């Protein structure tokens, strides 16, 4: 069947009511895209000379759907918890690498580089460290670094050597290291790390230092003085635990000024939290924010990569620390890609070619529609939608709907019957492909026109007859 979407046609009222009812009871559960051709964030980042990674923690390594994404989508892993002092040296001089090793081995098995996190931090310290006499703490700190960075020599590419040493006003945090060793403890930590692993890139890492302000100024002064004194430092980590709509306007400028000092910059713990629940407007803002952060990093040659602080909203630290907030990451709890994922994907140079949405039919059956651009040329494109019956019951008919972007139109549809109302299009099965067995699939194709851009629809709905 062929049709032109410039003309407005009326969708049968009865059908519209039935579909509306179906959508109202439908499950908004998206299935994974069936298209295998799309590059991963890690692959796209490599093409830009960067990495794109995720933090992870040990409990999730047993979760197969989680590790399927972790192992394939990212080319860098940060050890989220189990390289911290509390886990690695729970008793003085007794080192336990068993938990952290599991993450490092996972990364190695999936060709992912590892960021070590973290050698010296005031938090997640075992109690005994606080009780070390002042005169012994420098030696204890050096021993810890020598052991841990030495053990992971050649396996950890970037180390967060010292984490979160400044207060918001730029003064030193009064940690046990600051109080018992004094201002020089940071330099001593970096020297010990260099001695233990001369090839690892050594970073100072902190939060609320993404924009220019008193805290990032203090970090700037630290790096500058290290450079002047020849104290080894290779980079700064901007954690980037951000709030929806509040990406600092000076982010790129700030990254650039550290690069100009002669150090690398990494976005080390990115998440962008919102008041929950999510909605379309918040998702759109979050996508904008993720795009802004990614673009800021890409704009500065020495910004080497971005790491999200875990990738799925189901495995984020945010809800337990900020009640009523969350949804801060790029995959939802069910490992579906969010608009924030696609914003990063496109910022890294990817072209989105598929959208998959699942809805459930009135009779308990359901179908999935996967929209895919199969070819594109100047002003035109060809696409295909696969309709899959994802229930255990056969279906006898289906309808797929989406909204065309401005400048897009459909010129021809085959293996389906097109109805259009302005930019809203609806394709019903042809009389020979409405029946789909449980677990089976069918497809229809189309040729269309575009002007300006040819985005895939944000949502495609599939309803059963
Ligand atoms: O392992 C215990 C478990 O045995 C116990 O049952 C459970 C009960 O609460 O606690 C578990 O420990 C928790 C640990 O994470 C592992 O899940 C701690 O309570 C919890 O405080 C700890 O939180 C971590 C937090 O650092 C500690 O400050 C988060 O997972 C971790 O994501 C977070 O990461 C930090 C970075 O290291 C530095 N930058 C900020 C970032 C977010 O806070």
PDB file of C-alpha atoms and ligand atoms in Angstrom, residues 57 80-81 84 87 117 121 123-124 163-164 239 241 269 309 317, ligand 1:
ATOM      1  CA  UNK A  57      30.252  -2.847  42.862  1.00  0.00           C
ATOM      2  CA  UNK A  80      33.058   1.517  43.119  1.00  0.00           C
ATOM      3  CA  UNK A  81      33.752   0.388  46.650  1.00  0.00           C
ATOM      4  CA  UNK A  84      38.739   1.483  49.493  1.00  0.00           C
ATOM      5  CA  UNK A  87      37.987  -3.402  52.296  1.00  0.00           C
ATOM      6  CA  UNK A 117      39.404   4.101  43.528  1.00  0.00           C
ATOM      7  CA  UNK A 121      40.184   9.082  51.552  1.00  0.00           C
ATOM      8  CA  UNK A 123      35.630   7.985  54.292  1.00  0.00           C
ATOM      9  CA  UNK A 124      35.271   4.197  54.429  1.00  0.00           C
ATOM     10  CA  UNK A 163      39.951  11.769  47.196  1.00  0.00           C
ATOM     11  CA  UNK A 164      37.941  14.717  48.534  1.00  0.00           C
ATOM     12  CA  UNK A 239      33.263  13.540  40.067  1.00  0.00           C
ATOM     13  CA  UNK A 241      27.446  14.209  40.974  1.00  0.00           C
ATOM     14  CA  UNK A 269      31.543   9.726  38.789  1.00  0.00           C
ATOM     15  CA  UNK A 309      28.684   6.198  38.795  1.00  0.00           C
ATOM     16  CA  UNK A 317      23.795   5.377  45.540  1.00  0.00           C
TER      17      UNK A 317
HETATM   18  O1  LIG B   1      28.886  -3.651  52.642  1.00  0.00           O
HETATM   19  C1  LIG B   1      27.898  -3.244  53.602  1.00  0.00           C
HETATM   20  C2  LIG B   1      26.902  -4.344  53.807  1.00  0.00           C
HETATM   21  O2  LIG B   1      27.540  -5.462  54.365  1.00  0.00           O
HETATM   22  C3  LIG B   1      25.796  -3.827  54.717  1.00  0.00           C
HETATM   23  O3  LIG B   1      24.785  -4.792  54.818  1.00  0.00           O
HETATM   24  C4  LIG B   1      25.193  -2.552  54.165  1.00  0.00           C
HETATM   25  C5  LIG B   1      24.156  -1.946  55.099  1.00  0.00           C
HETATM   26  O4  LIG B   1      23.985  -0.576  54.880  1.00  0.00           O
HETATM   27  O5  LIG B   1      26.215  -1.600  53.994  1.00  0.00           O
HETATM   28  C6  LIG B   1      27.202  -2.025  53.077  1.00  0.00           C
HETATM   29  O6  LIG B   1      28.145  -1.004  52.944  1.00  0.00           O
HETATM   30  C7  LIG B   1      27.725   0.121  52.191  1.00  0.00           C
HETATM   31  C8  LIG B   1      28.677   0.267  51.019  1.00  0.00           C
HETATM   32  O7  LIG B   1      28.389   1.434  50.294  1.00  0.00           O
HETATM   33  C9  LIG B   1      28.603  -0.909  50.045  1.00  0.00           C
HETATM   34  O8  LIG B   1      27.339  -1.009  49.489  1.00  0.00           O
HETATM   35  C10 LIG B   1      27.786   1.347  53.060  1.00  0.00           C
HETATM   36  O9  LIG B   1      26.795   1.263  54.073  1.00  0.00           O
HETATM   37  C11 LIG B   1      27.546   2.578  52.239  1.00  0.00           C
HETATM   38  O10 LIG B   1      27.782   3.733  53.030  1.00  0.00           O
HETATM   39  C12 LIG B   1      28.527   2.605  51.072  1.00  0.00           C
HETATM   40  O11 LIG B   1      28.209   3.718  50.289  1.00  0.00           O
HETATM   41  C13 LIG B   1      29.187   4.058  49.318  1.00  0.00           C
HETATM   42  C14 LIG B   1      29.676   5.478  49.546  1.00  0.00           C
HETATM   43  O12 LIG B   1      30.582   5.827  48.522  1.00  0.00           O
HETATM   44  C15 LIG B   1      30.373   5.641  50.885  1.00  0.00           C
HETATM   45  O13 LIG B   1      30.710   6.967  51.075  1.00  0.00           O
HETATM   46  C16 LIG B   1      28.537   3.967  47.956  1.00  0.00           C
HETATM   47  O14 LIG B   1      28.211   2.599  47.666  1.00  0.00           O
HETATM   48  C17 LIG B   1      29.504   4.471  46.889  1.00  0.00           C
HETATM   49  O15 LIG B   1      28.835   4.531  45.657  1.00  0.00           O
HETATM   50  C18 LIG B   1      29.962   5.875  47.285  1.00  0.00           C
HETATM   51  O16 LIG B   1      30.854   6.321  46.320  1.00  0.00           O
HETATM   52  C19 LIG B   1      31.390   7.620  46.533  1.00  0.00           C
HETATM   53  C20 LIG B   1      32.794   7.611  45.968  1.00  0.00           C
HETATM   54  O17 LIG B   1      33.546   6.581  46.546  1.00  0.00           O
HETATM   55  C21 LIG B   1      33.473   8.959  46.170  1.00  0.00           C
HETATM   56  N1  LIG B   1      32.661  10.027  45.646  1.00  0.00           N
HETATM   57  C22 LIG B   1      31.279  10.064  46.082  1.00  0.00           C
HETATM   58  C23 LIG B   1      30.591   8.725  45.820  1.00  0.00           C
HETATM   59  C24 LIG B   1      29.146   8.782  46.219  1.00  0.00           C
HETATM   60  O18 LIG B   1      28.987   8.972  47.580  1.00  0.00           O
END
